[in-house]
mmCIF file of C-alpha atoms in Angstrom:
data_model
loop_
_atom_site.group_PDB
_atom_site.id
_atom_site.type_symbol
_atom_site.label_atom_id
_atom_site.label_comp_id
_atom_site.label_asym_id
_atom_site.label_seq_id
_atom_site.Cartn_x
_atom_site.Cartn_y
_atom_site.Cartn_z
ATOM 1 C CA UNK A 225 -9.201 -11.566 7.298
ATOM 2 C CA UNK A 226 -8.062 -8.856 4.549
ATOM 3 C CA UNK A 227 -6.549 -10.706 1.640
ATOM 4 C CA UNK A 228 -3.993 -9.865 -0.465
ATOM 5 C CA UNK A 229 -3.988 -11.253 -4.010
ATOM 6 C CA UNK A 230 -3.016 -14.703 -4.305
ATOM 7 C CA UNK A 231 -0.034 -13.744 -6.774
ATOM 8 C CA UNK A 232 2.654 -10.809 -6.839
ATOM 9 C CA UNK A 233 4.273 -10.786 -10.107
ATOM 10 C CA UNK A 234 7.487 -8.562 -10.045
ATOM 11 C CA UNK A 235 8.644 -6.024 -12.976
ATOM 12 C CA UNK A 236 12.314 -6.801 -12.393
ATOM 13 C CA UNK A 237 14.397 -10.043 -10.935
ATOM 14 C CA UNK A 238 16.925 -8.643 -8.749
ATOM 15 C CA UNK A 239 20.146 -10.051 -7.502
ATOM 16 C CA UNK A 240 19.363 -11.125 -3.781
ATOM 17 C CA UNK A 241 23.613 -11.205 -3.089
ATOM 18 C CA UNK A 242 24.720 -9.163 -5.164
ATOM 19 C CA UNK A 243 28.050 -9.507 -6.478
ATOM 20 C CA UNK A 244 29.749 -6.645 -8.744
ATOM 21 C CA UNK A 245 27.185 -6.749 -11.149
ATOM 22 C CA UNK A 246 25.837 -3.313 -13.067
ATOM 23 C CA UNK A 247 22.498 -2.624 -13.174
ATOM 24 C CA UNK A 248 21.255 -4.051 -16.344
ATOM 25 C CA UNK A 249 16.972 -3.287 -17.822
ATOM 26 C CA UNK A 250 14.964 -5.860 -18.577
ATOM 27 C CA UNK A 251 12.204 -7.461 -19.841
ATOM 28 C CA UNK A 252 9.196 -8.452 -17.706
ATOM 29 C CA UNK A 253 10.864 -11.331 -15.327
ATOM 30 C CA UNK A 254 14.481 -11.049 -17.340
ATOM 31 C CA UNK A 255 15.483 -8.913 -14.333
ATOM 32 C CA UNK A 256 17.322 -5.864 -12.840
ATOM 33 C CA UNK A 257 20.247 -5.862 -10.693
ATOM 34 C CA UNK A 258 19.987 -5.234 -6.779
ATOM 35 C CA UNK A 259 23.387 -2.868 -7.015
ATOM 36 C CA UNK A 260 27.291 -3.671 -6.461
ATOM 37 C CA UNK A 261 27.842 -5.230 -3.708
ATOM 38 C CA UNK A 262 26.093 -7.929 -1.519
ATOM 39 C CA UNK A 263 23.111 -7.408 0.911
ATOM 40 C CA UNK A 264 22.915 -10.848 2.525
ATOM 41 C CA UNK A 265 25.484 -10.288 4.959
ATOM 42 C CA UNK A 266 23.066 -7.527 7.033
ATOM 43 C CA UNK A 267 20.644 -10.182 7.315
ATOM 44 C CA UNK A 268 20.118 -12.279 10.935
ATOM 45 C CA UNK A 269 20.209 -15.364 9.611
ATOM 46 C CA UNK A 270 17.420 -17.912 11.640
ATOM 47 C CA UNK A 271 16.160 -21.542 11.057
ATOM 48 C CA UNK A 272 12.668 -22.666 10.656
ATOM 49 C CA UNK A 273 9.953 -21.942 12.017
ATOM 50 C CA UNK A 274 10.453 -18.448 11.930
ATOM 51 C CA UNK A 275 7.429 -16.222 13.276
ATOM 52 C CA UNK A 276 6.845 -12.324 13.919
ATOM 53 C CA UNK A 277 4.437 -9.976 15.821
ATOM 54 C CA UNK A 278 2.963 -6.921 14.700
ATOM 55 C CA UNK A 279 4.177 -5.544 18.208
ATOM 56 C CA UNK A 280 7.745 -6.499 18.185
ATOM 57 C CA UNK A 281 7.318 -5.181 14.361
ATOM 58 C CA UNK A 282 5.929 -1.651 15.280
ATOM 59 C CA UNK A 283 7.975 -1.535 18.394
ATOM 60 C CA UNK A 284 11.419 -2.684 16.934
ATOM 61 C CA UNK A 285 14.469 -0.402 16.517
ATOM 62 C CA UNK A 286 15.623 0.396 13.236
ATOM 63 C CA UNK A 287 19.578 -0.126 13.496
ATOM 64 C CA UNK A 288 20.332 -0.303 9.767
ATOM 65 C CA UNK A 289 18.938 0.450 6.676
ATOM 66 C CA UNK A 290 19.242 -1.625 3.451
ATOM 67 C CA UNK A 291 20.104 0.933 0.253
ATOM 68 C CA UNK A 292 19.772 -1.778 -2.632
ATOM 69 C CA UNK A 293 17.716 -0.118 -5.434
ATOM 70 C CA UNK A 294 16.480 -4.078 -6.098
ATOM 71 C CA UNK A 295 13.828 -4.022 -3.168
ATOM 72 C CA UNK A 296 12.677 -0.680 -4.611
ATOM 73 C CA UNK A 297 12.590 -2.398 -8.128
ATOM 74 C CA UNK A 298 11.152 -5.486 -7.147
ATOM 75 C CA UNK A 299 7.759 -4.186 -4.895
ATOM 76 C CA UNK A 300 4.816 -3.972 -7.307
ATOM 77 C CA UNK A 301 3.339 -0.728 -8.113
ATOM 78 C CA UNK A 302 0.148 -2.297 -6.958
ATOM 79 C CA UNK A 303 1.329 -3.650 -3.361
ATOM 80 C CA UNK A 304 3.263 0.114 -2.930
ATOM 81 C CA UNK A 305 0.144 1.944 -3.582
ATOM 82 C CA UNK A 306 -1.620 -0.309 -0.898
ATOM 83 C CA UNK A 307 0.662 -0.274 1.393
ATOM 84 C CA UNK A 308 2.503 3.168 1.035
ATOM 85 C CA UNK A 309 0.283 5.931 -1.222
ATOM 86 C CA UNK A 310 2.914 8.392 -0.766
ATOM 87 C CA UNK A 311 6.360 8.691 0.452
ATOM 88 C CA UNK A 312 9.899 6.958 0.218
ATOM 89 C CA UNK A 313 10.115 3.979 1.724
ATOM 90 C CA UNK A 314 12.689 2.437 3.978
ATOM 91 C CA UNK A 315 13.742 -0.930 4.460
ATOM 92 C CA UNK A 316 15.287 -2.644 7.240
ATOM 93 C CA UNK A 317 16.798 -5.944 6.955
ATOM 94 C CA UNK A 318 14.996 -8.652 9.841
ATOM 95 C CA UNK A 319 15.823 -11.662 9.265
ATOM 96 C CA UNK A 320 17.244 -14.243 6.417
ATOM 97 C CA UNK A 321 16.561 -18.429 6.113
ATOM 98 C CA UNK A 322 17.050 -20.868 3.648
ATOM 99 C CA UNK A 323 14.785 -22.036 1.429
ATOM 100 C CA UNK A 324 13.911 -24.913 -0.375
ATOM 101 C CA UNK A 325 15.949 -25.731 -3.944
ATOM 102 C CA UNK A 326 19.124 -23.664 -2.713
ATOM 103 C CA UNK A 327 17.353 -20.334 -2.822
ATOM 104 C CA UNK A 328 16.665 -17.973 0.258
ATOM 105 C CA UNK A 329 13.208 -15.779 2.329
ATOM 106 C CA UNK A 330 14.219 -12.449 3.397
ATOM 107 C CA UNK A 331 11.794 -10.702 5.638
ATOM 108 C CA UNK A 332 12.619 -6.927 5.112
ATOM 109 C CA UNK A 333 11.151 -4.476 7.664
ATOM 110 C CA UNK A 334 9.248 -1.198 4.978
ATOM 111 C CA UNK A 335 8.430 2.223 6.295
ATOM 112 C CA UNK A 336 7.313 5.306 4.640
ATOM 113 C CA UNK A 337 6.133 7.833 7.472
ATOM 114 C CA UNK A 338 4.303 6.313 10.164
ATOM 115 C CA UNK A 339 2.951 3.172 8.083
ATOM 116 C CA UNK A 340 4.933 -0.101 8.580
ATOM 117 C CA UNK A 341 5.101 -3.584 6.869
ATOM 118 C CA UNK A 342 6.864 -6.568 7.008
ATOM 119 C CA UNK A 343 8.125 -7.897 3.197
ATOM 120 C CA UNK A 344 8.967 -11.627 2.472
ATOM 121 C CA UNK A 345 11.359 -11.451 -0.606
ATOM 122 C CA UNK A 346 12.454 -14.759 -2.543
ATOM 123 C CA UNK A 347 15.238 -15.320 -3.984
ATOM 124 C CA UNK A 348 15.766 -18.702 -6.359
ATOM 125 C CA UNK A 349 19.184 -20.856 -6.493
ATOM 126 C CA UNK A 350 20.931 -18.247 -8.880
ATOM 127 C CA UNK A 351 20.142 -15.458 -5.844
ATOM 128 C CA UNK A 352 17.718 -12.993 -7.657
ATOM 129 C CA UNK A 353 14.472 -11.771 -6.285
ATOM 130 C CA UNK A 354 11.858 -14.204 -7.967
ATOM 131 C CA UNK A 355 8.748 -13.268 -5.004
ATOM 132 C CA UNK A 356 7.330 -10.721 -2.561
ATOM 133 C CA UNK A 357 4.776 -11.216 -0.443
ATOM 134 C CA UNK A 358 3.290 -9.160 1.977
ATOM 135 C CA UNK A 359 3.629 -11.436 5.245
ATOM 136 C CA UNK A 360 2.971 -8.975 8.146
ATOM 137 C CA UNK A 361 0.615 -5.722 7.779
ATOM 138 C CA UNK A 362 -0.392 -4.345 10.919
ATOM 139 C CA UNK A 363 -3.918 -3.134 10.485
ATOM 140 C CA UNK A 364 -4.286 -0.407 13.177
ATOM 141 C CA UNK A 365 -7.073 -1.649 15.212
ATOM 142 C CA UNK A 366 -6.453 -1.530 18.793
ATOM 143 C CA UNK A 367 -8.641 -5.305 19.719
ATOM 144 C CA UNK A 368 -6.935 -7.283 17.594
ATOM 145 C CA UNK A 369 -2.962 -9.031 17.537
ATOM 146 C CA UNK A 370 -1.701 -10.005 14.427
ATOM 147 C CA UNK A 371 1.602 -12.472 13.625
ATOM 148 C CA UNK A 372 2.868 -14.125 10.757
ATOM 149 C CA UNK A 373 5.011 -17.749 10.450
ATOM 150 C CA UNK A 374 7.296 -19.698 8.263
ATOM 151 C CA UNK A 375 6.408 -23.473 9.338
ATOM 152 C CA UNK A 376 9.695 -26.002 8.325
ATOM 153 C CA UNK A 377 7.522 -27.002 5.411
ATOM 154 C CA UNK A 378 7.497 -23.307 4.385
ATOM 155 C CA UNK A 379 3.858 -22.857 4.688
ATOM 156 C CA UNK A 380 3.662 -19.023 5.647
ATOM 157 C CA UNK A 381 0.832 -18.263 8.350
ATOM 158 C CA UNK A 382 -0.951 -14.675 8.530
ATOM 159 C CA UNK A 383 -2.841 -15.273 11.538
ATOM 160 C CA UNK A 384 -5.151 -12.354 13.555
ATOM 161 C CA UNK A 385 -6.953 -12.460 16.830
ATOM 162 C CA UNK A 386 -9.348 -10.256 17.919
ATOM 163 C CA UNK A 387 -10.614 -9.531 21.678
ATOM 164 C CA UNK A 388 -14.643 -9.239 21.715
ATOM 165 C CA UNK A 389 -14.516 -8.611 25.529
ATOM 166 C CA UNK A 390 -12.732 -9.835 28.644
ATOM 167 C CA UNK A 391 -14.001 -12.822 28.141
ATOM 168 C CA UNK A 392 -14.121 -14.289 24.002
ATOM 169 C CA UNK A 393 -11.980 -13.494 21.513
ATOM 170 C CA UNK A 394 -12.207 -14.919 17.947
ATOM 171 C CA UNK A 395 -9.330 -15.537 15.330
ATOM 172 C CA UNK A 396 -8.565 -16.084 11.911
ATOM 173 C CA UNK A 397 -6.119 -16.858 9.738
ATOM 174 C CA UNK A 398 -4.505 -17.055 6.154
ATOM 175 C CA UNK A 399 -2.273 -19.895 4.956
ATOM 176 C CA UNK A 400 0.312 -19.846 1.521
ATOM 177 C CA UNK A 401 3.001 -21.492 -0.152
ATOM 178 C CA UNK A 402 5.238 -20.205 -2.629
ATOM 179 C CA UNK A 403 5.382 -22.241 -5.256
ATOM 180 C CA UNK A 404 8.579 -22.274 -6.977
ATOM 181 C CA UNK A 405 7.802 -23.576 -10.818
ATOM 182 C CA UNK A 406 4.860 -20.893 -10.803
ATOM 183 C CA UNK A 407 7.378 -18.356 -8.929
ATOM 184 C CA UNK A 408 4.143 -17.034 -7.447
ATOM 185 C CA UNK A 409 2.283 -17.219 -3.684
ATOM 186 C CA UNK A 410 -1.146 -19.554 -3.614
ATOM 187 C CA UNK A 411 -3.410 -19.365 -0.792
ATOM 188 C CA UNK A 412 -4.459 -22.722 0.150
ATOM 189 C CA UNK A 413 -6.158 -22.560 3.482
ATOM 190 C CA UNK A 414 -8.214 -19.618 5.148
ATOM 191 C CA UNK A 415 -10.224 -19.434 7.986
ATOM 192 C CA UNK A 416 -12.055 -16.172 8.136
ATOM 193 C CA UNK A 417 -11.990 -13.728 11.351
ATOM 194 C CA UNK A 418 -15.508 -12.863 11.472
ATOM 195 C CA UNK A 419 -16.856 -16.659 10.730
ATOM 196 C CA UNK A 420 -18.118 -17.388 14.259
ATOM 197 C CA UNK A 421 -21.904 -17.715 14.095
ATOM 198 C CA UNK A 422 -24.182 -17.090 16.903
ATOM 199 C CA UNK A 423 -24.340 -20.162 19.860
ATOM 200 C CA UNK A 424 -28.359 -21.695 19.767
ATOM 201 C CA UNK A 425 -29.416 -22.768 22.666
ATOM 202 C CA UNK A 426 -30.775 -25.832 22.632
ATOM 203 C CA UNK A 427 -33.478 -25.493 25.561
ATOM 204 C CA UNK A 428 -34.497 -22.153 25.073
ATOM 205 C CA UNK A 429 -38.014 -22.338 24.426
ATOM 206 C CA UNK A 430 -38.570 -24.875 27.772
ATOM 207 C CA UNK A 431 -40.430 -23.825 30.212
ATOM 208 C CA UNK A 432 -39.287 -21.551 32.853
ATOM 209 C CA UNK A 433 -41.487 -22.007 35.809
ATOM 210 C CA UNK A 434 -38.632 -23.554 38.556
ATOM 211 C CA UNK A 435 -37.906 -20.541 40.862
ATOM 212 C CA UNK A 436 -34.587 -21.188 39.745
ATOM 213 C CA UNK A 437 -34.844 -21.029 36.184
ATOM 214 C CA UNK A 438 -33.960 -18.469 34.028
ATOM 215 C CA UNK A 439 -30.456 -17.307 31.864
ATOM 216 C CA UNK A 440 -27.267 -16.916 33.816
ATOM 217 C CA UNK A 441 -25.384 -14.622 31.037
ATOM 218 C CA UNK A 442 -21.616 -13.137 31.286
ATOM 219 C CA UNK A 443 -21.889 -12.649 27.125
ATOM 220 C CA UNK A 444 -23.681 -14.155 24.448
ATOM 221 C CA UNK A 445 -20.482 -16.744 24.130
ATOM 222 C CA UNK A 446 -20.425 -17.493 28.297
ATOM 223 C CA UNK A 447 -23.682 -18.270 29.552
ATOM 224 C CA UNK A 448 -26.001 -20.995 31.780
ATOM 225 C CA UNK A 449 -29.743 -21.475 30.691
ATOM 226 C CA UNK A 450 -31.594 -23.496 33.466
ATOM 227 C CA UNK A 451 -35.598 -24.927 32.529
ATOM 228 C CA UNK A 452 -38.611 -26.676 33.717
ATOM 229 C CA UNK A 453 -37.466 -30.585 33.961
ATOM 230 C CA UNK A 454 -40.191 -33.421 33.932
ATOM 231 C CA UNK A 455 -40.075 -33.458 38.230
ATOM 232 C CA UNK A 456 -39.886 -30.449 40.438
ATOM 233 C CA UNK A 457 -36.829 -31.583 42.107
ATOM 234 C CA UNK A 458 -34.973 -31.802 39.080
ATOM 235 C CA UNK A 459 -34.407 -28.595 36.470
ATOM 236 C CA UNK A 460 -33.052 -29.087 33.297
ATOM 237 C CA UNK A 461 -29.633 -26.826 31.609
ATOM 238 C CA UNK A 462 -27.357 -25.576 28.868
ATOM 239 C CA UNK A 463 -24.014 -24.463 29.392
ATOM 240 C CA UNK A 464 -21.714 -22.656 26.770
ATOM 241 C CA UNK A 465 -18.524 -21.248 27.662
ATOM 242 C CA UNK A 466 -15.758 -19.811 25.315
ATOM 243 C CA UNK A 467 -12.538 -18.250 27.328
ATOM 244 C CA UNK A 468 -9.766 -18.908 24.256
ATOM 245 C CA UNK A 469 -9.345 -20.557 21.268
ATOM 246 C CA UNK A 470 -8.330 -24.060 23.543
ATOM 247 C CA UNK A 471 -10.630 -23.376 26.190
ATOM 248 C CA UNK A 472 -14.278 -24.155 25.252
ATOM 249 C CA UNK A 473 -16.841 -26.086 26.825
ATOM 250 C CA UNK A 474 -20.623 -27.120 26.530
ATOM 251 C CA UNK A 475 -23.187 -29.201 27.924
ATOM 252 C CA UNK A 476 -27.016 -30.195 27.956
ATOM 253 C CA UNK A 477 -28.439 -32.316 30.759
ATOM 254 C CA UNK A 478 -30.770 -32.466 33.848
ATOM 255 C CA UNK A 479 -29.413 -32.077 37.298
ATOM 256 C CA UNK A 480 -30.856 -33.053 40.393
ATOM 257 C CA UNK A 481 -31.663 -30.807 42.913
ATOM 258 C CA UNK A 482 -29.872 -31.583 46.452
ATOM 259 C CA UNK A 483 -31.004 -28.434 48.116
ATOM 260 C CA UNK A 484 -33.248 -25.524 47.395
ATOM 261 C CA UNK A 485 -30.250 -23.841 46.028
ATOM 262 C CA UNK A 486 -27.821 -26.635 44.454
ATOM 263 C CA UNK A 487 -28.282 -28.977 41.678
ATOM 264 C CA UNK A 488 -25.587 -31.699 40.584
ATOM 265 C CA UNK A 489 -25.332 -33.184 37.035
ATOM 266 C CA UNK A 490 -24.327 -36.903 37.184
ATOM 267 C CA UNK A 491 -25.346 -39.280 34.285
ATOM 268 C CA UNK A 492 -24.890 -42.713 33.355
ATOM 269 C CA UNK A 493 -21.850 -43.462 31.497
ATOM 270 C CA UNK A 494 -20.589 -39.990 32.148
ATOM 271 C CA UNK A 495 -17.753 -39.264 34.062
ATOM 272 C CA UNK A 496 -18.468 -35.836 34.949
ATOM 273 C CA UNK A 497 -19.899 -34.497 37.914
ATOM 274 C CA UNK A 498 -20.870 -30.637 38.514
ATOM 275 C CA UNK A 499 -22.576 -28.712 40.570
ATOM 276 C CA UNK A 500 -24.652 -25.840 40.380
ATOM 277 C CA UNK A 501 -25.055 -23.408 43.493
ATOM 278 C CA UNK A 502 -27.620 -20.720 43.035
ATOM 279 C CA UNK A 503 -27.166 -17.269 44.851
ATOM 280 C CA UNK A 504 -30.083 -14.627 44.720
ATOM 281 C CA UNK A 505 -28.816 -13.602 41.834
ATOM 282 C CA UNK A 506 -26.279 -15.554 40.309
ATOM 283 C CA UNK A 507 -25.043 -19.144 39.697
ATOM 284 C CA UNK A 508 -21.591 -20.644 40.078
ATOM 285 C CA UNK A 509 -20.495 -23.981 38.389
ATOM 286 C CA UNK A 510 -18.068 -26.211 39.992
ATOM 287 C CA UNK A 511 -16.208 -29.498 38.206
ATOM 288 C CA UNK A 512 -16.544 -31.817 40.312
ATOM 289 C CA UNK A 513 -15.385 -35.124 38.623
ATOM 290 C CA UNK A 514 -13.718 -35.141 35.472
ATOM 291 C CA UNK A 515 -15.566 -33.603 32.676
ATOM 292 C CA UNK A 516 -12.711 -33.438 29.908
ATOM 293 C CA UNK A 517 -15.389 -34.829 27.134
ATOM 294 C CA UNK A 518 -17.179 -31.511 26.998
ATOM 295 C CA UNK A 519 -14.511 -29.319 27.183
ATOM 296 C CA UNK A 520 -11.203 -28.633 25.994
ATOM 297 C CA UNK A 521 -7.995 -29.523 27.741
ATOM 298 C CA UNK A 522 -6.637 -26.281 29.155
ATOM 299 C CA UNK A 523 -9.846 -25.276 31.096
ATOM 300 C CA UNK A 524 -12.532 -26.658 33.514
ATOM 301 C CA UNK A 525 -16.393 -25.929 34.465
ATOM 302 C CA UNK A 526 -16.110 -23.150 36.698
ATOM 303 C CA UNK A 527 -17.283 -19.494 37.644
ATOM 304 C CA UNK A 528 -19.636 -17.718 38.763
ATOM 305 C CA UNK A 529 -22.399 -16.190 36.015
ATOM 306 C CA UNK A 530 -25.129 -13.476 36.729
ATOM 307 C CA UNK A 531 -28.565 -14.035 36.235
ATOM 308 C CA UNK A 532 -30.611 -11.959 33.608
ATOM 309 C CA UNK A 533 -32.962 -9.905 33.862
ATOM 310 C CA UNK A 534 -36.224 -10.932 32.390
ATOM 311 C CA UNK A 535 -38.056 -8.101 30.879
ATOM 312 C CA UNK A 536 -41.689 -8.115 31.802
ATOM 313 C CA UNK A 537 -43.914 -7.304 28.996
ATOM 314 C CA UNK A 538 -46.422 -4.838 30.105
ATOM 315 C CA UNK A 539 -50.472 -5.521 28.872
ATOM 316 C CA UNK A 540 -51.250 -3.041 26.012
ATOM 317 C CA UNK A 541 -53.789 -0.286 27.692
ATOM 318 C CA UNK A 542 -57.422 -0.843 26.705
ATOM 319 C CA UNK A 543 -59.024 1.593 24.503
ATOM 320 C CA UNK A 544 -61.916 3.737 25.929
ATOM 321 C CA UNK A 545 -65.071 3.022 24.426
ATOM 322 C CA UNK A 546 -66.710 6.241 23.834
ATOM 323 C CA UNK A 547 -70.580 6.054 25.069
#
């Protein structure tokens, strides 16, 4: 995943509600005033956890607009330029919740032109702008969904998944706090999106003799590898499957062949059972008895998986010999 900095320092401290105060420069952290009047009251105001999509983001209806000079004050000039090179930008007040120490996270909706973001502004116990963060950037790529959280122990959660096929889809996330003697945002946890290394299969260099052996592939994430086993009427096999992030499953074993075209794992001290039953050009797997060890929870050993084709290596032609 794209990360921000780990900080966001802010020019100004703004007042987060308000009061009849006049605007009054400061110093670097001394502060400027949001403007007369208070903004907290055009805030939703939720409880914990507190979570938002990049759809319901983009897709949401702008029904007010929040004209306090302190959220133009209190962006960065280096988070502006990222997020909006050109153009005045609007905010839109989403949604307000208590924080810890008596002060208060506002997530404010930003637009300048056709590029959105969602802000997380925090305000300490005397209500001025201390933080922003940027919690929710949509980043325009059609295979992935993005959403961001506020847990109850105000650990905030950019998270990201992106679809590989029908089939797999990998995800990744970012995890901060904000911590409040620091006034600044610390990433402590982040598990990258593209950190998903490639599945080795165990049994791959096995013989491959058994009529029946050979790679049974939907992707290179979903896929049954069947090999030569010590007896004829056994064949040996590797399954990986990956349909979500709480539906995985794998297993290595030898089954025993009950027909010319079915096989059925049962071992010792395992209480799974499946079945293998071989088409012309396909296998389907079947759970027969409860195999909950080798997979997750939400999901069982079942489907139906082509069979590769093997590509035949043609002999190199032989040189004439000129006589």
């Amino acid at each position: 995943m794209r990360l921000w900095g780990i900080l966001f320092l802010l020019i100004g401290v703004a007042a987060c509600g308000g009061g009849d105060q006049k605007p009054a420069a400061g110093k670097t952290g001394e502060g400027t005033d949001a403007g007369n009047g208070s903004f907290a009251g055009q805030f939703r105001e939720v409880k914990l956890p507190y979570s938002l999509t990049d759809t319901a983001l983009l897709d949401g209806t702008d029904t007010s607009t929040l004209r306090h000079t302190g959220f133009t004050e209190s962006l960065p000039d280096s988070l502006r330029s990222e997020l909006f090179p050109g153009g005045k930008v609007r905010y839109t007040p989403l949604a307000r919740m208590a924080a810890e120490g008596g002060g208060a996270y506002y997530v404010v909706k930003a637009a300048a032109g056709a590029r959105k973001a969602a802000l997380l502004y925090v305000c300490d116990k005397e209500q001025r702008i201390v933080g922003v963060f940027p919690f929710l950037v949509p980043d325009g790529d059609a295979s992935t969904s993005q959403a961001s959280s506020i847990d109850k122990s105000y650990s905030i959660t950019r998270s990201v998944v992106q679809k590989k096929d029908n089939e797999t889809a990998s995800d990744g996330k970012d995890v901060y706090i904000y911590n409040t003697a620091l006034k600044s945002f610390t990433l402590i946890m982040t598990d990258p999106l593209e950190d998903r290394r490639d599945v080795l299969n165990p049994i791959d260099t096995l013989k491959r003799t058994h009529p029946l052996a050979g790679d049974y592939v939907r992707n290179e994430r979903n896929f049954i590898s069947v090999r030569d086993a010590r007896s004829t009427s056994e064949i040996s096999f590797y399954i990986h499957f990956e349909k979500d992030e709480d539906c995985n499953g794998e297993l290595k074993g030898t089954a025993l062949l009950t027909s010319s075209k079915t096989a059925v794992y049962r071992q010792g001290g395992d209480p799974c059972v499946l079945e293998l039953t071989f088409g012309a050009n396909s296998v389907t797997m079947r759970e027969m008895e409860g195999c909950g060890s080798h997979r997750g929870l939400k999901c069982l050993f079942e489907g139906n998986f082509p069979r590769k084709k093997e590509v035949s290596s043609k002999p190199a032609p032989k040189k004439k010999v000129k006589k």
